[in-house]
mmCIF file with all atom_site columns, C-alpha atoms in Angstrom:
data_model
loop_
_atom_site.group_PDB
_atom_site.id
_atom_site.type_symbol
_atom_site.label_atom_id
_atom_site.label_alt_id
_atom_site.label_comp_id
_atom_site.label_asym_id
_atom_site.label_entity_id
_atom_site.label_seq_id
_atom_site.pdbx_PDB_ins_code
_atom_site.Cartn_x
_atom_site.Cartn_y
_atom_site.Cartn_z
_atom_site.occupancy
_atom_site.B_iso_or_equiv
_atom_site.pdbx_formal_charge
_atom_site.auth_seq_id
_atom_site.auth_comp_id
_atom_site.auth_asym_id
_atom_site.auth_atom_id
_atom_site.pdbx_PDB_model_num
ATOM 1   C CA . MET B 1 1   ? -5.125  7.080   -2.438  1.00 0.00 ? 1   MET B CA 1
ATOM 2   C CA . HIS B 1 2   ? -5.480  7.637   -6.133  1.00 0.00 ? 2   HIS B CA 1
ATOM 3   C CA . ILE B 1 3   ? -4.303  10.612  -8.148  1.00 0.00 ? 3   ILE B CA 1
ATOM 4   C CA . VAL B 1 4   ? -6.383  11.018  -11.296 1.00 0.00 ? 4   VAL B CA 1
ATOM 5   C CA . ASP B 1 5   ? -5.113  11.061  -14.866 1.00 0.00 ? 5   ASP B CA 1
ATOM 6   C CA . GLY B 1 6   ? -4.342  14.491  -16.250 1.00 0.00 ? 6   GLY B CA 1
ATOM 7   C CA . ALA B 1 7   ? -3.175  15.998  -12.966 1.00 0.00 ? 7   ALA B CA 1
ATOM 8   C CA . LEU B 1 8   ? 0.564   15.307  -13.215 1.00 0.00 ? 8   LEU B CA 1
ATOM 9   C CA . SER B 1 9   ? 3.353   16.339  -15.565 1.00 0.00 ? 9   SER B CA 1
ATOM 10  C CA . ASN B 1 10  ? 4.829   13.903  -18.064 1.00 0.00 ? 10  ASN B CA 1
ATOM 11  C CA . GLU B 1 11  ? 8.128   13.878  -16.161 1.00 0.00 ? 11  GLU B CA 1
ATOM 12  C CA . ILE B 1 12  ? 6.489   12.738  -12.922 1.00 0.00 ? 12  ILE B CA 1
ATOM 13  C CA . LEU B 1 13  ? 4.447   10.139  -14.781 1.00 0.00 ? 13  LEU B CA 1
ATOM 14  C CA . ALA B 1 14  ? 7.596   8.778   -16.436 1.00 0.00 ? 14  ALA B CA 1
ATOM 15  C CA . ILE B 1 15  ? 9.472   8.519   -13.146 1.00 0.00 ? 15  ILE B CA 1
ATOM 16  C CA . GLY B 1 16  ? 6.506   6.776   -11.549 1.00 0.00 ? 16  GLY B CA 1
ATOM 17  C CA . THR B 1 17  ? 6.287   4.291   -14.399 1.00 0.00 ? 17  THR B CA 1
ATOM 18  C CA . VAL B 1 18  ? 9.991   3.426   -14.262 1.00 0.00 ? 18  VAL B CA 1
ATOM 19  C CA . VAL B 1 19  ? 10.162  3.101   -10.463 1.00 0.00 ? 19  VAL B CA 1
ATOM 20  C CA . GLY B 1 20  ? 6.909   1.131   -10.407 1.00 0.00 ? 20  GLY B CA 1
ATOM 21  C CA . ALA B 1 21  ? 8.202   -1.271  -13.067 1.00 0.00 ? 21  ALA B CA 1
ATOM 22  C CA . LEU B 1 22  ? 11.408  -1.841  -11.114 1.00 0.00 ? 22  LEU B CA 1
ATOM 23  C CA . GLY B 1 23  ? 9.399   -2.544  -7.957  1.00 0.00 ? 23  GLY B CA 1
ATOM 24  C CA . VAL B 1 24  ? 7.152   -5.023  -9.746  1.00 0.00 ? 24  VAL B CA 1
ATOM 25  C CA . ALA B 1 25  ? 10.184  -6.803  -11.245 1.00 0.00 ? 25  ALA B CA 1
ATOM 26  C CA . LYS B 1 26  ? 11.778  -7.059  -7.793  1.00 0.00 ? 26  LYS B CA 1
ATOM 27  C CA . GLY B 1 27  ? 8.518   -8.313  -6.283  1.00 0.00 ? 27  GLY B CA 1
ATOM 28  C CA . LEU B 1 28  ? 8.035   -10.993 -8.921  1.00 0.00 ? 28  LEU B CA 1
ATOM 29  C CA . ARG B 1 29  ? 11.627  -12.138 -8.603  1.00 0.00 ? 29  ARG B CA 1
ATOM 30  C CA . ASP B 1 30  ? 11.437  -12.441 -4.815  1.00 0.00 ? 30  ASP B CA 1
ATOM 31  C CA . MET B 1 31  ? 7.938   -13.882 -4.585  1.00 0.00 ? 31  MET B CA 1
ATOM 32  C CA . ASP B 1 32  ? 7.888   -17.267 -2.869  1.00 0.00 ? 32  ASP B CA 1
ATOM 33  C CA . TYR B 1 33  ? 5.539   -19.959 -4.190  1.00 0.00 ? 33  TYR B CA 1
ATOM 34  C CA . GLU B 1 34  ? 3.919   -20.103 -0.748  1.00 0.00 ? 34  GLU B CA 1
ATOM 35  C CA . GLN B 1 35  ? 3.099   -16.409 -1.040  1.00 0.00 ? 35  GLN B CA 1
ATOM 36  C CA . MET B 1 36  ? 1.056   -16.670 -4.227  1.00 0.00 ? 36  MET B CA 1
ATOM 37  C CA . PRO B 1 37  ? -2.360  -17.458 -2.639  1.00 0.00 ? 37  PRO B CA 1
ATOM 38  C CA . VAL B 1 38  ? -1.838  -14.773 0.010   1.00 0.00 ? 38  VAL B CA 1
ATOM 39  C CA . THR B 1 39  ? -0.729  -12.299 -2.663  1.00 0.00 ? 39  THR B CA 1
ATOM 40  C CA . ALA B 1 40  ? -3.933  -12.885 -4.611  1.00 0.00 ? 40  ALA B CA 1
ATOM 41  C CA . LEU B 1 41  ? -6.037  -12.652 -1.453  1.00 0.00 ? 41  LEU B CA 1
ATOM 42  C CA . LEU B 1 42  ? -4.517  -9.366  -0.287  1.00 0.00 ? 42  LEU B CA 1
ATOM 43  C CA . ALA B 1 43  ? -4.789  -7.871  -3.766  1.00 0.00 ? 43  ALA B CA 1
ATOM 44  C CA . SER B 1 44  ? -8.494  -8.646  -3.550  1.00 0.00 ? 44  SER B CA 1
ATOM 45  C CA . VAL B 1 45  ? -8.710  -7.142  -0.057  1.00 0.00 ? 45  VAL B CA 1
ATOM 46  C CA . PHE B 1 46  ? -7.155  -3.899  -1.305  1.00 0.00 ? 46  PHE B CA 1
ATOM 47  C CA . PHE B 1 47  ? -9.444  -3.895  -4.348  1.00 0.00 ? 47  PHE B CA 1
ATOM 48  C CA . VAL B 1 48  ? -12.566 -4.180  -2.199  1.00 0.00 ? 48  VAL B CA 1
ATOM 49  C CA . ALA B 1 49  ? -11.424 -1.970  0.704   1.00 0.00 ? 49  ALA B CA 1
ATOM 50  C CA . SER B 1 50  ? -10.541 0.956   -1.541  1.00 0.00 ? 50  SER B CA 1
ATOM 51  C CA . TYR B 1 51  ? -13.780 0.689   -3.540  1.00 0.00 ? 51  TYR B CA 1
ATOM 52  C CA . ILE B 1 52  ? -15.499 2.996   -1.032  1.00 0.00 ? 52  ILE B CA 1
ATOM 53  C CA . HIS B 1 53  ? -13.624 6.254   -1.534  1.00 0.00 ? 53  HIS B CA 1
ATOM 54  C CA . LEU B 1 54  ? -14.092 9.961   -0.990  1.00 0.00 ? 54  LEU B CA 1
ATOM 55  C CA . PRO B 1 55  ? -12.880 12.291  -3.775  1.00 0.00 ? 55  PRO B CA 1
ATOM 56  C CA . VAL B 1 56  ? -10.600 15.060  -2.452  1.00 0.00 ? 56  VAL B CA 1
ATOM 57  C CA . GLY B 1 57  ? -9.532  17.466  -5.183  1.00 0.00 ? 57  GLY B CA 1
ATOM 58  C CA . VAL B 1 58  ? -7.408  15.600  -7.724  1.00 0.00 ? 58  VAL B CA 1
ATOM 59  C CA . SER B 1 59  ? -6.962  12.687  -5.306  1.00 0.00 ? 59  SER B CA 1
ATOM 60  C CA . SER B 1 60  ? -9.170  10.526  -3.090  1.00 0.00 ? 60  SER B CA 1
ATOM 61  C CA . ILE B 1 61  ? -9.036  8.919   0.342   1.00 0.00 ? 61  ILE B CA 1
ATOM 62  C CA . HIS B 1 62  ? -10.046 5.386   1.215   1.00 0.00 ? 62  HIS B CA 1
ATOM 63  C CA . LEU B 1 63  ? -8.828  2.354   3.116   1.00 0.00 ? 63  LEU B CA 1
ATOM 64  C CA . ILE B 1 64  ? -5.698  0.932   1.533   1.00 0.00 ? 64  ILE B CA 1
ATOM 65  C CA . LEU B 1 65  ? -4.364  -1.498  4.174   1.00 0.00 ? 65  LEU B CA 1
ATOM 66  C CA . ASN B 1 66  ? -0.871  -1.240  2.712   1.00 0.00 ? 66  ASN B CA 1
ATOM 67  C CA . GLY B 1 67  ? 0.630   -1.731  6.158   1.00 0.00 ? 67  GLY B CA 1
ATOM 68  C CA . LEU B 1 68  ? -0.935  -5.182  6.373   1.00 0.00 ? 68  LEU B CA 1
ATOM 69  C CA . ILE B 1 69  ? 0.020   -5.947  2.777   1.00 0.00 ? 69  ILE B CA 1
ATOM 70  C CA . GLY B 1 70  ? 3.615   -4.972  3.402   1.00 0.00 ? 70  GLY B CA 1
ATOM 71  C CA . LEU B 1 71  ? 3.847   -7.118  6.525   1.00 0.00 ? 71  LEU B CA 1
ATOM 72  C CA . ALA B 1 72  ? 2.506   -10.158 4.709   1.00 0.00 ? 72  ALA B CA 1
ATOM 73  C CA . LEU B 1 73  ? 4.120   -9.725  1.296   1.00 0.00 ? 73  LEU B CA 1
ATOM 74  C CA . GLY B 1 74  ? 7.157   -7.468  1.418   1.00 0.00 ? 74  GLY B CA 1
ATOM 75  C CA . TRP B 1 75  ? 8.327   -6.715  -2.136  1.00 0.00 ? 75  TRP B CA 1
ATOM 76  C CA . ALA B 1 76  ? 5.485   -8.843  -3.502  1.00 0.00 ? 76  ALA B CA 1
ATOM 77  C CA . ALA B 1 77  ? 3.240   -5.926  -2.518  1.00 0.00 ? 77  ALA B CA 1
ATOM 78  C CA . PHE B 1 78  ? 4.244   -4.292  -5.809  1.00 0.00 ? 78  PHE B CA 1
ATOM 79  C CA . PRO B 1 79  ? 2.732   -6.878  -8.192  1.00 0.00 ? 79  PRO B CA 1
ATOM 80  C CA . ALA B 1 80  ? -0.251  -7.432  -5.878  1.00 0.00 ? 80  ALA B CA 1
ATOM 81  C CA . LEU B 1 81  ? -1.107  -3.744  -5.763  1.00 0.00 ? 81  LEU B CA 1
ATOM 82  C CA . LEU B 1 82  ? -0.433  -3.304  -9.473  1.00 0.00 ? 82  LEU B CA 1
ATOM 83  C CA . VAL B 1 83  ? -3.087  -5.883  -10.354 1.00 0.00 ? 83  VAL B CA 1
ATOM 84  C CA . ALA B 1 84  ? -5.610  -4.313  -7.974  1.00 0.00 ? 84  ALA B CA 1
ATOM 85  C CA . LEU B 1 85  ? -4.966  -0.763  -9.208  1.00 0.00 ? 85  LEU B CA 1
ATOM 86  C CA . LEU B 1 86  ? -5.156  -1.860  -12.830 1.00 0.00 ? 86  LEU B CA 1
ATOM 87  C CA . LEU B 1 87  ? -8.493  -3.602  -12.278 1.00 0.00 ? 87  LEU B CA 1
ATOM 88  C CA . GLN B 1 88  ? -9.853  -0.547  -10.482 1.00 0.00 ? 88  GLN B CA 1
ATOM 89  C CA . ALA B 1 89  ? -8.860  1.654   -13.405 1.00 0.00 ? 89  ALA B CA 1
ATOM 90  C CA . VAL B 1 90  ? -10.451 -0.757  -15.897 1.00 0.00 ? 90  VAL B CA 1
ATOM 91  C CA . PHE B 1 91  ? -13.731 -1.417  -14.104 1.00 0.00 ? 91  PHE B CA 1
ATOM 92  C CA . PHE B 1 92  ? -14.351 1.745   -12.085 1.00 0.00 ? 92  PHE B CA 1
ATOM 93  C CA . GLY B 1 93  ? -12.162 4.442   -13.606 1.00 0.00 ? 93  GLY B CA 1
ATOM 94  C CA . PHE B 1 94  ? -10.313 5.014   -10.315 1.00 0.00 ? 94  PHE B CA 1
ATOM 95  C CA . GLY B 1 95  ? -7.018  6.809   -10.862 1.00 0.00 ? 95  GLY B CA 1
ATOM 96  C CA . GLY B 1 96  ? -6.179  6.043   -14.477 1.00 0.00 ? 96  GLY B CA 1
ATOM 97  C CA . PHE B 1 97  ? -3.704  4.264   -16.718 1.00 0.00 ? 97  PHE B CA 1
ATOM 98  C CA . LEU B 1 98  ? -1.103  6.970   -17.279 1.00 0.00 ? 98  LEU B CA 1
ATOM 99  C CA . VAL B 1 99  ? -0.862  7.651   -13.540 1.00 0.00 ? 99  VAL B CA 1
ATOM 100 C CA . LEU B 1 100 ? -0.821  3.966   -12.632 1.00 0.00 ? 100 LEU B CA 1
ATOM 101 C CA . GLY B 1 101 ? 2.908   3.902   -11.878 1.00 0.00 ? 101 GLY B CA 1
ATOM 102 C CA . VAL B 1 102 ? 2.720   6.939   -9.586  1.00 0.00 ? 102 VAL B CA 1
ATOM 103 C CA . ASN B 1 103 ? -0.268  5.565   -7.683  1.00 0.00 ? 103 ASN B CA 1
ATOM 104 C CA . LEU B 1 104 ? 1.512   2.224   -7.376  1.00 0.00 ? 104 LEU B CA 1
ATOM 105 C CA . ILE B 1 105 ? 4.718   3.577   -5.868  1.00 0.00 ? 105 ILE B CA 1
ATOM 106 C CA . ASN B 1 106 ? 2.851   5.925   -3.509  1.00 0.00 ? 106 ASN B CA 1
ATOM 107 C CA . ILE B 1 107 ? 1.076   2.919   -1.999  1.00 0.00 ? 107 ILE B CA 1
ATOM 108 C CA . ALA B 1 108 ? 3.618   0.117   -2.464  1.00 0.00 ? 108 ALA B CA 1
ATOM 109 C CA . ILE B 1 109 ? 6.812   1.834   -1.288  1.00 0.00 ? 109 ILE B CA 1
ATOM 110 C CA . PRO B 1 110 ? 5.384   2.486   2.222   1.00 0.00 ? 110 PRO B CA 1
ATOM 111 C CA . ALA B 1 111 ? 4.147   -1.110  2.279   1.00 0.00 ? 111 ALA B CA 1
ATOM 112 C CA . VAL B 1 112 ? 7.612   -2.454  1.464   1.00 0.00 ? 112 VAL B CA 1
ATOM 113 C CA . LEU B 1 113 ? 9.315   -0.185  4.006   1.00 0.00 ? 113 LEU B CA 1
ATOM 114 C CA . VAL B 1 114 ? 6.927   -1.321  6.753   1.00 0.00 ? 114 VAL B CA 1
ATOM 115 C CA . GLY B 1 115 ? 7.605   -4.917  5.800   1.00 0.00 ? 115 GLY B CA 1
ATOM 116 C CA . LEU B 1 116 ? 11.366  -4.493  5.890   1.00 0.00 ? 116 LEU B CA 1
ATOM 117 C CA . LEU B 1 117 ? 11.234  -2.782  9.285   1.00 0.00 ? 117 LEU B CA 1
ATOM 118 C CA . LEU B 1 118 ? 8.681   -4.909  11.128  1.00 0.00 ? 118 LEU B CA 1
ATOM 119 C CA . ARG B 1 119 ? 8.178   -8.351  9.566   1.00 0.00 ? 119 ARG B CA 1
ATOM 120 C CA . ARG B 1 120 ? 11.015  -10.069 11.373  1.00 0.00 ? 120 ARG B CA 1
ATOM 121 C CA . ALA B 1 121 ? 9.793   -8.677  14.692  1.00 0.00 ? 121 ALA B CA 1
ATOM 122 C CA . LEU B 1 122 ? 6.308   -10.005 13.921  1.00 0.00 ? 122 LEU B CA 1
ATOM 123 C CA . ALA B 1 123 ? 7.660   -13.424 13.039  1.00 0.00 ? 123 ALA B CA 1
ATOM 124 C CA . MET B 1 124 ? 9.265   -13.654 16.484  1.00 0.00 ? 124 MET B CA 1
ATOM 125 C CA . THR B 1 125 ? 6.328   -12.229 18.462  1.00 0.00 ? 125 THR B CA 1
ATOM 126 C CA . THR B 1 126 ? 3.451   -14.239 19.909  1.00 0.00 ? 126 THR B CA 1
ATOM 127 C CA . PRO B 1 127 ? 1.667   -12.192 22.627  1.00 0.00 ? 127 PRO B CA 1
ATOM 128 C CA . LYS B 1 128 ? -1.522  -10.782 21.141  1.00 0.00 ? 128 LYS B CA 1
ATOM 129 C CA . ARG B 1 129 ? -0.956  -7.333  22.631  1.00 0.00 ? 129 ARG B CA 1
ATOM 130 C CA . GLN B 1 130 ? 2.481   -7.005  21.058  1.00 0.00 ? 130 GLN B CA 1
ATOM 131 C CA . LEU B 1 131 ? 1.142   -8.221  17.726  1.00 0.00 ? 131 LEU B CA 1
ATOM 132 C CA . ALA B 1 132 ? -1.578  -5.594  17.849  1.00 0.00 ? 132 ALA B CA 1
ATOM 133 C CA . MET B 1 133 ? 0.917   -2.851  18.698  1.00 0.00 ? 133 MET B CA 1
ATOM 134 C CA . LEU B 1 134 ? 3.155   -3.792  15.768  1.00 0.00 ? 134 LEU B CA 1
ATOM 135 C CA . GLY B 1 135 ? 0.099   -3.971  13.532  1.00 0.00 ? 135 GLY B CA 1
ATOM 136 C CA . ALA B 1 136 ? -1.047  -0.509  14.601  1.00 0.00 ? 136 ALA B CA 1
ATOM 137 C CA . LEU B 1 137 ? 2.423   0.887   13.964  1.00 0.00 ? 137 LEU B CA 1
ATOM 138 C CA . ALA B 1 138 ? 2.503   -0.718  10.518  1.00 0.00 ? 138 ALA B CA 1
ATOM 139 C CA . GLY B 1 139 ? -1.003  0.371   9.530   1.00 0.00 ? 139 GLY B CA 1
ATOM 140 C CA . GLY B 1 140 ? -0.731  3.931   10.781  1.00 0.00 ? 140 GLY B CA 1
ATOM 141 C CA . GLY B 1 141 ? 2.840   4.385   9.610   1.00 0.00 ? 141 GLY B CA 1
ATOM 142 C CA . ALA B 1 142 ? 2.245   3.081   6.095   1.00 0.00 ? 142 ALA B CA 1
ATOM 143 C CA . VAL B 1 143 ? -0.811  5.232   5.416   1.00 0.00 ? 143 VAL B CA 1
ATOM 144 C CA . THR B 1 144 ? 0.916   8.311   6.865   1.00 0.00 ? 144 THR B CA 1
ATOM 145 C CA . LEU B 1 145 ? 3.833   7.800   4.512   1.00 0.00 ? 145 LEU B CA 1
ATOM 146 C CA . THR B 1 146 ? 1.461   7.247   1.593   1.00 0.00 ? 146 THR B CA 1
ATOM 147 C CA . ALA B 1 147 ? -0.378  10.472  2.408   1.00 0.00 ? 147 ALA B CA 1
ATOM 148 C CA . PHE B 1 148 ? 2.935   12.316  2.537   1.00 0.00 ? 148 PHE B CA 1
ATOM 149 C CA . MET B 1 149 ? 4.065   10.837  -0.788  1.00 0.00 ? 149 MET B CA 1
ATOM 150 C CA . VAL B 1 150 ? 0.776   11.731  -2.489  1.00 0.00 ? 150 VAL B CA 1
ATOM 151 C CA . ALA B 1 151 ? 1.041   15.291  -1.173  1.00 0.00 ? 151 ALA B CA 1
ATOM 152 C CA . ALA B 1 152 ? 4.692   15.520  -2.228  1.00 0.00 ? 152 ALA B CA 1
ATOM 153 C CA . THR B 1 153 ? 3.849   14.223  -5.704  1.00 0.00 ? 153 THR B CA 1
ATOM 154 C CA . LEU B 1 154 ? 1.207   16.910  -6.133  1.00 0.00 ? 154 LEU B CA 1
ATOM 155 C CA . ALA B 1 155 ? 3.494   19.601  -4.718  1.00 0.00 ? 155 ALA B CA 1
ATOM 156 C CA . LEU B 1 156 ? 6.267   18.653  -7.158  1.00 0.00 ? 156 LEU B CA 1
ATOM 157 C CA . ASN B 1 157 ? 3.814   19.238  -9.972  1.00 0.00 ? 157 ASN B CA 1
ATOM 158 C CA . GLY B 1 158 ? 3.935   23.015  -9.384  1.00 0.00 ? 158 GLY B CA 1
ATOM 159 C CA . ASP B 1 159 ? 2.883   25.783  -7.017  1.00 0.00 ? 159 ASP B CA 1
ATOM 160 C CA . ALA B 1 160 ? -0.669  25.647  -8.329  1.00 0.00 ? 160 ALA B CA 1
ATOM 161 C CA . PHE B 1 161 ? -0.998  22.189  -6.783  1.00 0.00 ? 161 PHE B CA 1
ATOM 162 C CA . LEU B 1 162 ? 0.168   23.161  -3.292  1.00 0.00 ? 162 LEU B CA 1
ATOM 163 C CA . PRO B 1 163 ? -3.394  23.684  -1.957  1.00 0.00 ? 163 PRO B CA 1
ATOM 164 C CA . ALA B 1 164 ? -4.391  20.293  -3.371  1.00 0.00 ? 164 ALA B CA 1
ATOM 165 C CA . ALA B 1 165 ? -1.304  18.721  -1.781  1.00 0.00 ? 165 ALA B CA 1
ATOM 166 C CA . LYS B 1 166 ? -2.132  20.171  1.644   1.00 0.00 ? 166 LYS B CA 1
ATOM 167 C CA . LEU B 1 167 ? -5.764  19.099  1.324   1.00 0.00 ? 167 LEU B CA 1
ATOM 168 C CA . ALA B 1 168 ? -4.797  15.564  0.316   1.00 0.00 ? 168 ALA B CA 1
ATOM 169 C CA . PHE B 1 169 ? -2.482  15.190  3.314   1.00 0.00 ? 169 PHE B CA 1
ATOM 170 C CA . LEU B 1 170 ? -4.720  16.764  5.963   1.00 0.00 ? 170 LEU B CA 1
ATOM 171 C CA . SER B 1 171 ? -7.827  14.911  4.808   1.00 0.00 ? 171 SER B CA 1
ATOM 172 C CA . SER B 1 172 ? -5.940  11.622  5.145   1.00 0.00 ? 172 SER B CA 1
ATOM 173 C CA . LEU B 1 173 ? -5.020  12.091  8.814   1.00 0.00 ? 173 LEU B CA 1
ATOM 174 C CA . PRO B 1 174 ? -8.276  10.597  10.205  1.00 0.00 ? 174 PRO B CA 1
ATOM 175 C CA . LEU B 1 175 ? -7.577  7.570   8.031   1.00 0.00 ? 175 LEU B CA 1
ATOM 176 C CA . VAL B 1 176 ? -4.345  6.975   9.950   1.00 0.00 ? 176 VAL B CA 1
ATOM 177 C CA . VAL B 1 177 ? -6.303  6.105   13.105  1.00 0.00 ? 177 VAL B CA 1
ATOM 178 C CA . ILE B 1 178 ? -8.702  3.835   11.208  1.00 0.00 ? 178 ILE B CA 1
ATOM 179 C CA . GLU B 1 179 ? -5.915  2.015   9.372   1.00 0.00 ? 179 GLU B CA 1
ATOM 180 C CA . ALA B 1 180 ? -3.957  1.568   12.594  1.00 0.00 ? 180 ALA B CA 1
ATOM 181 C CA . ALA B 1 181 ? -6.969  0.030   14.342  1.00 0.00 ? 181 ALA B CA 1
ATOM 182 C CA . VAL B 1 182 ? -7.939  -2.244  11.454  1.00 0.00 ? 182 VAL B CA 1
ATOM 183 C CA . THR B 1 183 ? -4.377  -3.437  10.871  1.00 0.00 ? 183 THR B CA 1
ATOM 184 C CA . ALA B 1 184 ? -3.814  -3.996  14.597  1.00 0.00 ? 184 ALA B CA 1
ATOM 185 C CA . ALA B 1 185 ? -6.894  -6.236  14.779  1.00 0.00 ? 185 ALA B CA 1
ATOM 186 C CA . ALA B 1 186 ? -5.946  -8.105  11.606  1.00 0.00 ? 186 ALA B CA 1
ATOM 187 C CA . VAL B 1 187 ? -2.329  -8.696  12.668  1.00 0.00 ? 187 VAL B CA 1
ATOM 188 C CA . ALA B 1 188 ? -3.348  -9.831  16.150  1.00 0.00 ? 188 ALA B CA 1
ATOM 189 C CA . LEU B 1 189 ? -5.796  -12.323 14.642  1.00 0.00 ? 189 LEU B CA 1
ATOM 190 C CA . ILE B 1 190 ? -3.394  -13.611 11.986  1.00 0.00 ? 190 ILE B CA 1
ATOM 191 C CA . GLY B 1 191 ? -0.619  -13.928 14.545  1.00 0.00 ? 191 GLY B CA 1
ATOM 192 C CA . GLN B 1 192 ? -2.830  -16.185 16.643  1.00 0.00 ? 192 GLN B CA 1
ATOM 193 C CA . VAL B 1 193 ? -4.411  -18.364 13.955  1.00 0.00 ? 193 VAL B CA 1
ATOM 194 C CA . LYS B 1 194 ? -1.822  -18.352 11.131  1.00 0.00 ? 194 LYS B CA 1
ATOM 195 C CA . PRO B 1 195 ? 1.520   -17.078 12.443  1.00 0.00 ? 195 PRO B CA 1
ATOM 196 C CA . GLU B 1 196 ? 3.398   -18.853 9.640   1.00 0.00 ? 196 GLU B CA 1
ATOM 197 C CA . LEU B 1 197 ? 2.146   -16.143 7.268   1.00 0.00 ? 197 LEU B CA 1
ATOM 198 C CA . PHE B 1 198 ? 4.588   -13.645 8.753   1.00 0.00 ? 198 PHE B CA 1
ATOM 199 C CA . ALA B 1 199 ? 7.278   -16.312 9.046   1.00 0.00 ? 199 ALA B CA 1
ATOM 200 C CA . VAL B 1 200 ? 7.119   -16.927 5.285   1.00 0.00 ? 200 VAL B CA 1
ATOM 201 C CA . ALA B 1 201 ? 7.248   -13.191 4.654   1.00 0.00 ? 201 ALA B CA 1
ATOM 202 C CA . ALA B 1 202 ? 10.294  -12.818 6.876   1.00 0.00 ? 202 ALA B CA 1
ATOM 203 C CA . ARG B 1 203 ? 12.146  -15.639 5.103   1.00 0.00 ? 203 ARG B CA 1
ATOM 204 C CA . THR B 1 204 ? 11.589  -14.061 1.700   1.00 0.00 ? 204 THR B CA 1
ATOM 205 C CA . SER B 1 205 ? 12.640  -10.553 2.738   1.00 0.00 ? 205 SER B CA 1
ATOM 206 C CA . SER B 1 206 ? 15.848  -9.098  1.468   1.00 0.00 ? 206 SER B CA 1
#
């Protein structure tokens, strides 16, 4: 969910840049060598999935799959999403450069929180049904939190942005169901064919 350049105050942009930089530094420091191919792959998945987007006021809605990214990468979601968001801004003009830090933290913080809460449970779970349930919780929960953070960011920008904040949040609610279903299917499949992916993520969590 991208917020476009020119919509936010300089103070919010500065906070987003600082927090985003700290998250990227933490992600790079904690990234395990075994995670690097998966990090690149999931950055590409986000890049492609969010290409099809629907503009909504000063924001947009699209698949982000940050629940899946958080489960697989943890803190490494920050550098992975940074690369994808930067490439989208360069090639397609999505979001922008000044707002890059804000867009990054609105998507990456929910991903990291989902990872911290659920990755260890995934690493110890094998039944497909339980994997799917955890995946649905991660996918739906992460995108709900992202929608809330985008709305809160717009609301903090001033009373004039309150209608845009409400619109951004409400228009994202159908996406919660879609993200939950897609992430549930992906986690169930990965848990059956490559369960070590979540095991690596759990070992590198902190």
